[in-house]
Coordinates of C-alpha atoms in Angstrom, one line a residue:
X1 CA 87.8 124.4 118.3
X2 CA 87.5 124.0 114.5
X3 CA 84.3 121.9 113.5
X4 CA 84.7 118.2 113.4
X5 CA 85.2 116.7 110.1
X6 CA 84.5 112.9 111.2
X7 CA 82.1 112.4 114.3
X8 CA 80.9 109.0 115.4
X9 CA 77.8 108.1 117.1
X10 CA 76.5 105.2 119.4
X11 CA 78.5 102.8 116.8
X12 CA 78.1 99.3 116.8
X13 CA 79.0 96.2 115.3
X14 CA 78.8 92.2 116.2
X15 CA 80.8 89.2 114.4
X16 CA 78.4 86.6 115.2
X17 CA 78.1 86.3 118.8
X18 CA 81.3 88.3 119.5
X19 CA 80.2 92.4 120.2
X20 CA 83.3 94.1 118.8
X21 CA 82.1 98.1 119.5
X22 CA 79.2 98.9 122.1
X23 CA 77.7 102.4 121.6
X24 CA 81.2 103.9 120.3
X25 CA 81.1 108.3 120.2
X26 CA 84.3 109.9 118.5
X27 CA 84.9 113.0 116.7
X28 CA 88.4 114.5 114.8
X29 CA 88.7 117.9 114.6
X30 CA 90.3 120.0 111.6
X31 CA 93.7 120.7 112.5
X32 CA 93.7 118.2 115.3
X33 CA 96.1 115.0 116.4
X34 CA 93.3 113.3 118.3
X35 CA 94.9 109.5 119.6
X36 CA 92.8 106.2 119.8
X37 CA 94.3 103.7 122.2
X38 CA 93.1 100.5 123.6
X39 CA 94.6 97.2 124.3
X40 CA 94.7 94.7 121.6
X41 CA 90.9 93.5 120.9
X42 CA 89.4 96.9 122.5
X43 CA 88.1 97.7 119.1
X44 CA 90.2 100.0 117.3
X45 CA 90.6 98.1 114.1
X46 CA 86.9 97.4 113.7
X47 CA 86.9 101.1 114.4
X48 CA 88.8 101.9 111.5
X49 CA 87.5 99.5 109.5
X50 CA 84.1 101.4 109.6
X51 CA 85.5 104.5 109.2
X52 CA 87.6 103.3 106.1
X53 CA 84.4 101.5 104.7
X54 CA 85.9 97.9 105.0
X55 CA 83.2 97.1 107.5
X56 CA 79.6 98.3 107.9
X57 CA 78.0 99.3 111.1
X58 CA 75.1 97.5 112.6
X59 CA 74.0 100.7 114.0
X60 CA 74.7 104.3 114.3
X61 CA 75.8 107.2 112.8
X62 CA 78.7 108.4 110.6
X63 CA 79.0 111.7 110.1
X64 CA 81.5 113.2 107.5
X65 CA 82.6 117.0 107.7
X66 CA 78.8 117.7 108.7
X67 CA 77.1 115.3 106.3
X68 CA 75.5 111.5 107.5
X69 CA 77.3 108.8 105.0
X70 CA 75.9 105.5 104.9
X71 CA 76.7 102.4 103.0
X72 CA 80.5 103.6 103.1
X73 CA 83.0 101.7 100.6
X74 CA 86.6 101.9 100.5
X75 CA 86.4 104.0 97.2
X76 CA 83.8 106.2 98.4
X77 CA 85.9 107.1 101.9
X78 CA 88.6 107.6 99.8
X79 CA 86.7 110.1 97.7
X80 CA 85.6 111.8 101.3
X81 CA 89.3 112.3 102.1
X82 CA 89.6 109.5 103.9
X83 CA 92.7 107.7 103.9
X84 CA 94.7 105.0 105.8
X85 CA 98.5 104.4 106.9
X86 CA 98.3 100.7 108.1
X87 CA 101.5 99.5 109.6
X88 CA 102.4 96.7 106.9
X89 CA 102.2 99.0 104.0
X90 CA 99.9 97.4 100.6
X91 CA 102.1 98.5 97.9
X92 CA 103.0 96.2 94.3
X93 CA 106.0 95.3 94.9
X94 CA 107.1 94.7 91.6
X95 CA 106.6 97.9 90.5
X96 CA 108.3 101.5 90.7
X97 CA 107.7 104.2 93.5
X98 CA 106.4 106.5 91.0
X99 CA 104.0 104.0 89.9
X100 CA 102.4 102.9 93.0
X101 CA 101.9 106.5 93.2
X102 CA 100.2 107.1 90.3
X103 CA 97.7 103.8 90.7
X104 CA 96.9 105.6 93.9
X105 CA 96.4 108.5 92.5
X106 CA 95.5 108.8 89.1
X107 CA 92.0 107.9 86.9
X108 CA 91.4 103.8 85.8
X109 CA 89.8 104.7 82.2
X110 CA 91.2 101.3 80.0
X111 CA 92.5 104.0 77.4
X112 CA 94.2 106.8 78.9
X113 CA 97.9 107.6 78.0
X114 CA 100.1 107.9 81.0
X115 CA 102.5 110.7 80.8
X116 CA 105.1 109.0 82.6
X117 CA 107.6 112.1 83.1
X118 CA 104.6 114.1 85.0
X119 CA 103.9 111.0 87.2
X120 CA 107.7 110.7 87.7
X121 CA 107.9 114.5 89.0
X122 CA 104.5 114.3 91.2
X123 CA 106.1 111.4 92.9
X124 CA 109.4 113.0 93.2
X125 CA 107.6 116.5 94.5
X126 CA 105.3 114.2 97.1
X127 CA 108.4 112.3 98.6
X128 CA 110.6 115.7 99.1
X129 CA 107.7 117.1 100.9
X130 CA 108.0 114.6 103.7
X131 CA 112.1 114.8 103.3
X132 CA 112.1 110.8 102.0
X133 CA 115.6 110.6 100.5
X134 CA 113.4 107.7 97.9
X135 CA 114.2 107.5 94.0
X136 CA 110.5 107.1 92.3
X137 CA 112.2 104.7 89.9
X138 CA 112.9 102.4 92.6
X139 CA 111.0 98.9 93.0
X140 CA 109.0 99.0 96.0
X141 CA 110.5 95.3 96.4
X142 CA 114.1 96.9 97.6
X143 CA 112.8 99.3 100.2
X144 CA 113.0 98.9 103.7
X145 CA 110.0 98.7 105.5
X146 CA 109.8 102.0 107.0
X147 CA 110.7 103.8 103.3
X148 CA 107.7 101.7 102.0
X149 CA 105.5 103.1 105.0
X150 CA 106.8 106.6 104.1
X151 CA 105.6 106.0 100.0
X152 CA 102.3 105.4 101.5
X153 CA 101.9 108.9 103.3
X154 CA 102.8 110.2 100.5
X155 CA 100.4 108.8 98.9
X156 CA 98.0 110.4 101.3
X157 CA 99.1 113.8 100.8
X158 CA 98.8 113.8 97.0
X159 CA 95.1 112.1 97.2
X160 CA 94.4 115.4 99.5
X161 CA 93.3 113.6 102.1
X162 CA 91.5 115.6 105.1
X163 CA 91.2 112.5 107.6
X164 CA 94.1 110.3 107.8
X165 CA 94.5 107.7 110.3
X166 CA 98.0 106.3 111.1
X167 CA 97.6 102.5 112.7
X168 CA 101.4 101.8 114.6
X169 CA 103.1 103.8 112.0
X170 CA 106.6 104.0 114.0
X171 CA 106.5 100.4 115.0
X172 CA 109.1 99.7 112.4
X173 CA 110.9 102.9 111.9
X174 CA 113.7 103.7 112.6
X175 CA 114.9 106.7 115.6
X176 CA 115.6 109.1 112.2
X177 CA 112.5 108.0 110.5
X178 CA 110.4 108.7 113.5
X179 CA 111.3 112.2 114.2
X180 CA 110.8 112.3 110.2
X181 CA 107.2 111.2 110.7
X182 CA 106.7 113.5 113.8
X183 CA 107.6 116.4 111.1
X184 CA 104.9 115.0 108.7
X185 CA 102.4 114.6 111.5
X186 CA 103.2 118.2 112.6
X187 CA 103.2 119.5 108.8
X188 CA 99.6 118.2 108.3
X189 CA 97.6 119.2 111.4
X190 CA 99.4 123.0 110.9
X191 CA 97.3 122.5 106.9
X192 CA 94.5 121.6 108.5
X193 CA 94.0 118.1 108.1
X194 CA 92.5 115.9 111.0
X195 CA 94.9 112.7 111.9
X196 CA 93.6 109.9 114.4
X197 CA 96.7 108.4 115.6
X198 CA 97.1 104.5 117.0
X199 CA 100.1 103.8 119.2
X200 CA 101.0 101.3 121.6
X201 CA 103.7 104.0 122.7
X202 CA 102.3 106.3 125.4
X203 CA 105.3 108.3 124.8
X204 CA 104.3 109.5 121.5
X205 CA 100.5 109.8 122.4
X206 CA 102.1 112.9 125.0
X207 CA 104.2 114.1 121.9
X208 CA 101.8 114.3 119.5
X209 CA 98.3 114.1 120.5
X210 CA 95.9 117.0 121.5
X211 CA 93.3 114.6 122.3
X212 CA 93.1 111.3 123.5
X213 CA 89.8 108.8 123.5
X214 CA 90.3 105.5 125.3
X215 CA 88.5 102.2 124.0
X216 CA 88.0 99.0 126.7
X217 CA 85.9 95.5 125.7
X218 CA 84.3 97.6 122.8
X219 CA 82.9 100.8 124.5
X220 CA 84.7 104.4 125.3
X221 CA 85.4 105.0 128.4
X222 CA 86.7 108.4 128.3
X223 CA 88.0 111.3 125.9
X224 CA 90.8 113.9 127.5
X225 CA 92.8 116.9 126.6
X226 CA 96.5 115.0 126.4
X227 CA 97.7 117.9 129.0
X228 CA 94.9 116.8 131.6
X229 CA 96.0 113.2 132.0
X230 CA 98.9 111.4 132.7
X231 CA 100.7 108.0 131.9
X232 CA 99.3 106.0 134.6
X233 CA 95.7 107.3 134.0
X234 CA 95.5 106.5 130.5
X235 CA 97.1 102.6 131.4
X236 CA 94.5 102.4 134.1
X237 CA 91.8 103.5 131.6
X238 CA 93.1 100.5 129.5
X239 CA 93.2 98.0 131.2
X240 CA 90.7 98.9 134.0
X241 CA 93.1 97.7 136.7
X242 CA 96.6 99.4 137.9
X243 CA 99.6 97.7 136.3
X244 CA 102.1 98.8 139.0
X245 CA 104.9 97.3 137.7
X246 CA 105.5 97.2 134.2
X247 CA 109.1 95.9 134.8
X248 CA 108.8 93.5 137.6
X249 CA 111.7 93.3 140.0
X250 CA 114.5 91.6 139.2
X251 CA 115.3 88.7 141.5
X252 CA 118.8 87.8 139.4
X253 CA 121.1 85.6 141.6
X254 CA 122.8 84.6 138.4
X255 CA 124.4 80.9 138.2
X256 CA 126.9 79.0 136.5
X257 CA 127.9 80.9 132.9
X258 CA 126.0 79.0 130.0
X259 CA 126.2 81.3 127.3
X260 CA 130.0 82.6 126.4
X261 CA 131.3 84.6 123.5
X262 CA 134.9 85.5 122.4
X263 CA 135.6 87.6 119.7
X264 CA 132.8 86.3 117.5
X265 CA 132.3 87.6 114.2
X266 CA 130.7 86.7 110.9
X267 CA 131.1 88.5 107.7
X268 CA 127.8 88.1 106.0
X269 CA 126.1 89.6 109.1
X270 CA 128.2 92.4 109.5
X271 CA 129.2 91.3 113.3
X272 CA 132.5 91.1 114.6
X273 CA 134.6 91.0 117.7
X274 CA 131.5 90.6 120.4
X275 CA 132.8 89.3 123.7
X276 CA 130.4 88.6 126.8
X277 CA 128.9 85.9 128.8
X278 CA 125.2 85.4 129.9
X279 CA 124.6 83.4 133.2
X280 CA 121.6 81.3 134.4
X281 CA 119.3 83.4 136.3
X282 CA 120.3 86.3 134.2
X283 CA 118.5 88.6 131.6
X284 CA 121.3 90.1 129.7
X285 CA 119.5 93.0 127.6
X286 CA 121.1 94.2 124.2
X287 CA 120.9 97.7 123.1
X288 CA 121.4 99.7 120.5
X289 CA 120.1 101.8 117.2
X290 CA 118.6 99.9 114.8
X291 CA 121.2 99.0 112.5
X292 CA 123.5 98.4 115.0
X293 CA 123.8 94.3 114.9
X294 CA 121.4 92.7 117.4
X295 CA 119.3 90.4 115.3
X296 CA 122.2 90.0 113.4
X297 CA 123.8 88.7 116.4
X298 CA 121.1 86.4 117.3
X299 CA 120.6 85.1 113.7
X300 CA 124.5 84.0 114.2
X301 CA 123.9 82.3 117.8
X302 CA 120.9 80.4 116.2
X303 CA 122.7 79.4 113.2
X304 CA 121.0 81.0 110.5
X305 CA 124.1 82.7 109.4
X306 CA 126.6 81.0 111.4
X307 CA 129.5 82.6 112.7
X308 CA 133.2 82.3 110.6
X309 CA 134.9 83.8 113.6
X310 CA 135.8 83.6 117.5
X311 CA 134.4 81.1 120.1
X312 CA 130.8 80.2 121.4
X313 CA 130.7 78.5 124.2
X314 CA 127.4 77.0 125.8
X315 CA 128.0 75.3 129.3
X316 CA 131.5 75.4 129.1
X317 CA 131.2 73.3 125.7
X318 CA 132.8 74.9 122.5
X319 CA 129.8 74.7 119.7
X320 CA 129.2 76.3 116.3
X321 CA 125.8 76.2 115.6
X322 CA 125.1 75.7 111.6
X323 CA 121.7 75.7 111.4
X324 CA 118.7 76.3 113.3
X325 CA 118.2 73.0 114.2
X326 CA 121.1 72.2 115.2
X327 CA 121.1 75.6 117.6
X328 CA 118.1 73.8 119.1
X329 CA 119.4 70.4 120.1
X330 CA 121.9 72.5 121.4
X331 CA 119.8 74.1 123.9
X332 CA 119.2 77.5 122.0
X333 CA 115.7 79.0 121.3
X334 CA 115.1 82.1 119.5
X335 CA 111.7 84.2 119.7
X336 CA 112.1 86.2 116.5
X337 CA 111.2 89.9 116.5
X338 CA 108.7 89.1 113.1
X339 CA 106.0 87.5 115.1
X340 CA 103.8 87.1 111.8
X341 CA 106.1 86.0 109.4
X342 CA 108.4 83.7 111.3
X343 CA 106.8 83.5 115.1
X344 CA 103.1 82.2 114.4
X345 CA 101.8 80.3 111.5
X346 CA 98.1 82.3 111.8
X347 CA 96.2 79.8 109.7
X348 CA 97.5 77.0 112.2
X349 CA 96.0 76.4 115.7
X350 CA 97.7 76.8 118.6
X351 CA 98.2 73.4 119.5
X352 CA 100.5 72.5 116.2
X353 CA 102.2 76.1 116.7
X354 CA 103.1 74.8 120.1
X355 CA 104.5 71.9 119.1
X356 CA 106.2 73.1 115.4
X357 CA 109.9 72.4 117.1
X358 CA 109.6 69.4 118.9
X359 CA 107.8 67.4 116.1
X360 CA 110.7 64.8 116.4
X361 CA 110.1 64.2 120.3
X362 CA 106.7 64.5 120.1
X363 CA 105.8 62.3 117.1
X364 CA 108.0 59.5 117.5
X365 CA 108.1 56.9 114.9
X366 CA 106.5 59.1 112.3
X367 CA 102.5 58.6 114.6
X368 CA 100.7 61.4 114.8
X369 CA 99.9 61.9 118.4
X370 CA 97.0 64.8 118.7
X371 CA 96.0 64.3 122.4
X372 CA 99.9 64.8 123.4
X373 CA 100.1 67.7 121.1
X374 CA 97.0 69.1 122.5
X375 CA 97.9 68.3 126.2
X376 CA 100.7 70.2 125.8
X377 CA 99.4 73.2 124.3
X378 CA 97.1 73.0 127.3
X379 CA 100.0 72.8 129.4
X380 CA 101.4 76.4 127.9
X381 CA 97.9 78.0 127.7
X382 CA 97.4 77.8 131.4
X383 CA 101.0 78.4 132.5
X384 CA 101.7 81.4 130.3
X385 CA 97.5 82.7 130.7
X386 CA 97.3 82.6 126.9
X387 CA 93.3 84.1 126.3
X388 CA 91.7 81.8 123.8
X389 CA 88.7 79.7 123.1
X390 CA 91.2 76.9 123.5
X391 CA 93.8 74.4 121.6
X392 CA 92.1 74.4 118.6
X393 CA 92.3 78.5 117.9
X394 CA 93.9 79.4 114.8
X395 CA 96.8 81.7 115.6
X396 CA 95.5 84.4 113.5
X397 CA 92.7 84.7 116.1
X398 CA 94.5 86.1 118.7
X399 CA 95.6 89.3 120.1
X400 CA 99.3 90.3 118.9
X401 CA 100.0 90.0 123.0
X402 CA 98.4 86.9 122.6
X403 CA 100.1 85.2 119.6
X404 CA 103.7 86.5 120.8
X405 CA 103.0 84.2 124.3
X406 CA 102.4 80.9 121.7
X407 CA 105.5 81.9 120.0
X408 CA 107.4 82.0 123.4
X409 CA 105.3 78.0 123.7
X410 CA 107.3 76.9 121.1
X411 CA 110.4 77.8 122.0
X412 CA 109.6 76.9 125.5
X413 CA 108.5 73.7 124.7
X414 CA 112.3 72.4 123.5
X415 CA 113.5 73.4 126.9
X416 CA 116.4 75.8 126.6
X417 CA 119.0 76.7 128.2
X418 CA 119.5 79.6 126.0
X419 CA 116.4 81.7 125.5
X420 CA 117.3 84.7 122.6
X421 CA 113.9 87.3 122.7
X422 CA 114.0 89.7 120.2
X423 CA 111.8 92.8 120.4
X424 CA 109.4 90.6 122.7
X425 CA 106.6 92.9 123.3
X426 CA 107.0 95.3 120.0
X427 CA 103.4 96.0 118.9
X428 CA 101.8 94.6 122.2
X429 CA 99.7 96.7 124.6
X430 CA 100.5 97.8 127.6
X431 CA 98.6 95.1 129.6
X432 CA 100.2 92.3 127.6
X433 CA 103.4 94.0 127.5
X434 CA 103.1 93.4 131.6
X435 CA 102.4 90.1 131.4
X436 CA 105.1 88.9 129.2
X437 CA 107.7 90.8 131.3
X438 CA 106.5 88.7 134.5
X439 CA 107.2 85.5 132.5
X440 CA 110.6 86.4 131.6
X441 CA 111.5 87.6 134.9
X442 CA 109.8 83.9 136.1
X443 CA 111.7 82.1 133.5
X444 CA 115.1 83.7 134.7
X445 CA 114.2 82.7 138.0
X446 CA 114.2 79.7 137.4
X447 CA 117.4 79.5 136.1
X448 CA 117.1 79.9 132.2
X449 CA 119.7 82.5 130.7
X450 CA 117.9 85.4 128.4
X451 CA 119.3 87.4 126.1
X452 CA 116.7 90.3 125.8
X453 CA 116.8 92.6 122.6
X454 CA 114.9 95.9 122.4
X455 CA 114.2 99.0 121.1
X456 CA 112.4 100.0 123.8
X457 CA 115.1 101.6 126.1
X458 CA 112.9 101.7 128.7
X459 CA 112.0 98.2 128.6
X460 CA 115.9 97.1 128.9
X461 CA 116.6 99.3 131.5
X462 CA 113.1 98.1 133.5
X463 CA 114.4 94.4 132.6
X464 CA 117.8 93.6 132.2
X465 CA 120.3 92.6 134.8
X466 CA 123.4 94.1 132.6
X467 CA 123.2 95.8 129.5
X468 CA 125.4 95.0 126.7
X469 CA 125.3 98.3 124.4
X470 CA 125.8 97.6 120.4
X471 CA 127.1 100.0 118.0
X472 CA 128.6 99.0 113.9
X473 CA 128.0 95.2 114.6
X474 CA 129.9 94.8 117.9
X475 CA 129.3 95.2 121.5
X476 CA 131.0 98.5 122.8
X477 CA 130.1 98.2 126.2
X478 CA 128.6 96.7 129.3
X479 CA 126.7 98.2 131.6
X480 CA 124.9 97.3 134.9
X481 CA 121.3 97.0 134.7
X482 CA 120.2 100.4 136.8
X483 CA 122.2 102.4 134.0
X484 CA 120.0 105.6 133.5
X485 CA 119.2 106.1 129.7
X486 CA 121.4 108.2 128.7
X487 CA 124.5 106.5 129.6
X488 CA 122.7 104.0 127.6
X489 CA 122.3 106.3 124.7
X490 CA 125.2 107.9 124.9
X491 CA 127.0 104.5 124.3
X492 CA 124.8 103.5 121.5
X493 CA 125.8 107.0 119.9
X494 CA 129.5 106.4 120.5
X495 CA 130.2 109.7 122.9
X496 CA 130.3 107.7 126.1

C-alpha cells in the first residue's frame, strides 16, 4: 500500500454544545478510492470541512502527504492539492466555461493580460479529458446540472489536485453521465491521485471503492477492505440497528379509482398520450431514464404546466388543473424532487413550512393563529418522527431525511387524495430512506393514492404496487409490481 497522502488523527470539533466528530482517525492512500459513509448528521461534512480548511479542528492532527498542517485555509488546502467536488457545483454563472476555468486556475495579479485563446484551449483540452461533450464558450447559466458538476472536475484535474473528495457527485447525473464519472474516478486513482468518495448509494461504494470507513453520532466505528464486507454490514454499521426491510411489504388492497388519465398530453412539457389510473390504497411507481417525462408528468397533474390534451379525471370528476392551487383544492399534493429549492424554505421553521399550503384554512379572516400553526406542526413531528429540537427549528437545521419528512407535512397537511412523490428519498441515507418508505406504505394503507417517481429502480420495484414504465414523454407500459429489473429496464430502453 502506497503511503498515505492525508491521514487524520483523534479529530474533533464542537458547535457550541453540539459534538460534531469524537476522536475521528482516517487516512487516503495514493492511488486509492477510499469511501466515507454515514447517515445524515454522522459527520462527514464537518469532516470535509476540516480537511478543505472551511472549519478548524478543536483538536488533533492533520497530516498532509507526511507533513502536520495547521491553521488550514481554503487557499492553502488548495495549494496542498486539495480540492473539492460538492454536489451543487459554485460556478459564476454568468460567465463562460473557459472562464470559470481560468479564475480557478490561473494567478489574481490586478495587471495581468489574459491570453484568452490559451485559456480557451486549456479548457477545451481539460473537458475532452473527462469526455464532456461542453463548449468552453458556453455560460455556465445554460448547463444542466450534471454538465456544470462535470466543469468542476475539470477544474480539479487542471489545478493538479492529489486529494479530491467527491460529496454525492451522481446524485444528479444522469445513467450516461454516471458511467462518465465512473471513467474519471477510474482515470485518476490509475494517475495516482487519492479520492475520498461520499455516497448515499451502496451500490457505487462496491463499484468503486477499495476502502470504506464508517462514521456514526461523530466517531468511526470501523474501516474495511470493500471486498470484506457486505451491504447489510455496512447499513448495520450505519445505523447501529438492522434495517430489515428497506421496502416494507406492501399491503395494497386497492379501492375505488381516484386518479384517471386518457390520452393526456401537453406540448410545452413534451408529454403526450399517457393513459393509466391510480386507485386508493395503491402506490403506482413511475419509471424511466431521466429525460424520459416523469416530472414533466407531474408538473402537468399539479398544474404548473397544465395539460392542452386528453382527460384527467379525479374521483370520477373530469378536472383540468391550471394552477398549483387550484390542483390543491382539488385534492392533489405534490412533493417535488428539489427539496431545497422548492420543498423547504431553510431559513423558515418548521412550523410555518408545515403550514405554507393551508394558510387560507388555517388563518382565517386574515389572524394570525401561531398556537394552531404550531399544534399542528406538533401534530406532523410526532406522527411522521421528524428529529428536531422542536417547532421552532429552522428547516435548514435539519438532516436532508429530516427536511424531506416536513416537506411531505405540507403536503399532508391539505389532505389529499392524490399524493405525487417525486424522487422522495434522493440524497437521504439509508436509515431515513427506511423510514420514509414506512410512511408511504402507511399512507397507502390508509387509502391515499401515490404516484411514486424514482430513479432508484430498486426503490420502485421494493415499493410500487404496478409500475408504469416511461420512455419519449409517454407511458409505454405497465407492469406488475414484482417485475424483476430488467424487464423494467428493458422497457425504459425500448427493447421489451
Amino acid at each position: 500500500m502506497p503511503a498515505p497522502v492525508l491521514e487524520l488523527r483523534q479529530l474533533t470539533k464542537s458547535f457550541g454544545g453540539a459534538r460534531a466528530l469524537r476522536g475521528v482517525d482516517f487516512e487516503l492512500h495514493a492511488g486509492e478510492v477510499h469511501a466515507l459513509l454515514g447517515e445524515n448528521g454522522a459527520g462527514k461534512s464537518t469532516l470535509i470541512k476540516i480537511v478543505t480548511g472551511a472549519h478548524q479542528p478543536d483538536d488533533g492532527l492533520i497530516i498532509v502527504n507526511g507533513v502536520t498542517v495547521s491553521g488550514l485555509s481554503p487557499a492553502s488546502a488548495r495549494s496542498l492539492g486539495i480540492a473539492c467536488i460538492y454536489q451543487q457545483p459554485a460556478l459564476f454563472p454568468d460567465l463562460t466555461v473557459a472562464e470559470n476555468i481560468g479564475l480557478r486556475l490561473e494567478g489574481t495579479a490586478p495587471a495581468r493580460r489574459i491570453d484568452w485563446a490559451s485559456r480557451e484551449e486549456r479548457a477545451r483540452t481539460l473537458l475532452a479529458r473527462i469526455g464532456a461533450a461542453i463548449s468552453p464558450d458556453a455560460e455556465v447559466r445554460s448547463l444542466s446540472m450534471p454538465e456544470q458538476q462535470l466543469v468542476e472536475i475539470a477544474c480539479a484535474l487542471g489545478a493538479g489536485a492529489r486529494i479530491v473528495i467527491m460529496d454525492e457527485p451522481t446524485a444528479s447525473l444522469t445513467q450516461k453521465e454516471q458511467h462518465l464519472l465512473f471513467a474519471v474516478v477510474r482515470e485518476l486513482r490509475a494517475s495516482g491521485v487519492g479520492i475520498i468518495y461520499i455516497s448515499h448509494r451502496l451500490e457505487e461504494i462496491f463499484a468503486l471503492a477499495d476502502r470504506v470507513t464508517v462514521l456514526r453520532d461523530g466517531q468511526s466505528v470501523g474501516t474495511s477492505v470493500v471486498g470484506d464486507i457486505n451491504e447489510a454490514t455496512l447499513i448495520r454499521m450505519m445505523v447501529g440497528r438492522e434495517v430489515t426491510q428497506l421496502y416494507p411489504t406492501s399491503e395494497c388492497s386497492p379501492g375505488a379509482q381516484v386518479l384517471s388519465l386518457t390520452n393526456v398530453g401537453c406540448k410545452t412539457s413534451g408529454v403526450h398520450g399517457v393513459s393509466f389510473d391510480v386507485r386508493a390504497g395503491e402506490i403506482f411507481g413511475l419509471a424511466g431514464l431521466v429525460g424520459a417525462g416523469r416530472t414533466e408528468l407531474a408538473r402537468v397533474l399539479f398544474g404548473i404546466t397544465p395539460a392542452d390534451t386528453g382527460e384527467i379525471a379525479l374521483n370520477g370528476e373530469t378536472i383540468v388543473p391550471r394552477t398549483p392551487q387550484d390542483a390543491v383544492e382539488r385534492g392533489i399534493a405534490y412533493v417535488p424532487e428539489d427539496r431545497r429549492r422548492h420543498g423547504v424554505v431553510l431559513e423558515m421553521p418548521i412550523a410555518h413550512n408545515a403550514t405554507l399550503a393551508i394558510h387560507r384554512k388555517i388563518f382565517r379572516g386574515a389572524w394570525l393563529r401561531p398556537e394552531a400553526e404550531r399544534s399542528l406542526a406538533l401534530d406532523y413531528i410526532r406522527d411522521l418522527a421528524i428529529k428536531c429540537s422542536g417547532p421552532d427549528a429552522p428547516g435548514g437545521s435539519l438532516s436532508g431525511g429530516n427536511q424531506q419528512k416536513v416537506s411531505l407535512a405540507r403536503w399532508l397537511a391539505t389532505k389529499p387524495r392524490l399524493l405525487i412523490l417525486d424522487e422522495p428519498t434522493q440524497g437521504v441515507d439509508v436509515g431515513a430512506k427506511s423510514e420514509i418508505h414506512k410512511i408511504i406504505r402507511r399512507l397507502a394503507k390508509d387509502g391515499l393514492a401515490v404516484l411514486l417517481i424514482s430513479s432508484d429502480l430498486p426503490e420502485i420495484l421494493g415499493m410500487s404496487d404496478r409500475i408504469g414504465v416511461m420512455r419519449g414523454g409517454t407511458v409505454v407500459d405497465i407492469l406488475p409490481g414484482n417485475s424483476d429489473a430488467h424487464a423494467v429496464m428493458a422497457t425504459a430502453l425500448g427493447q421489451h
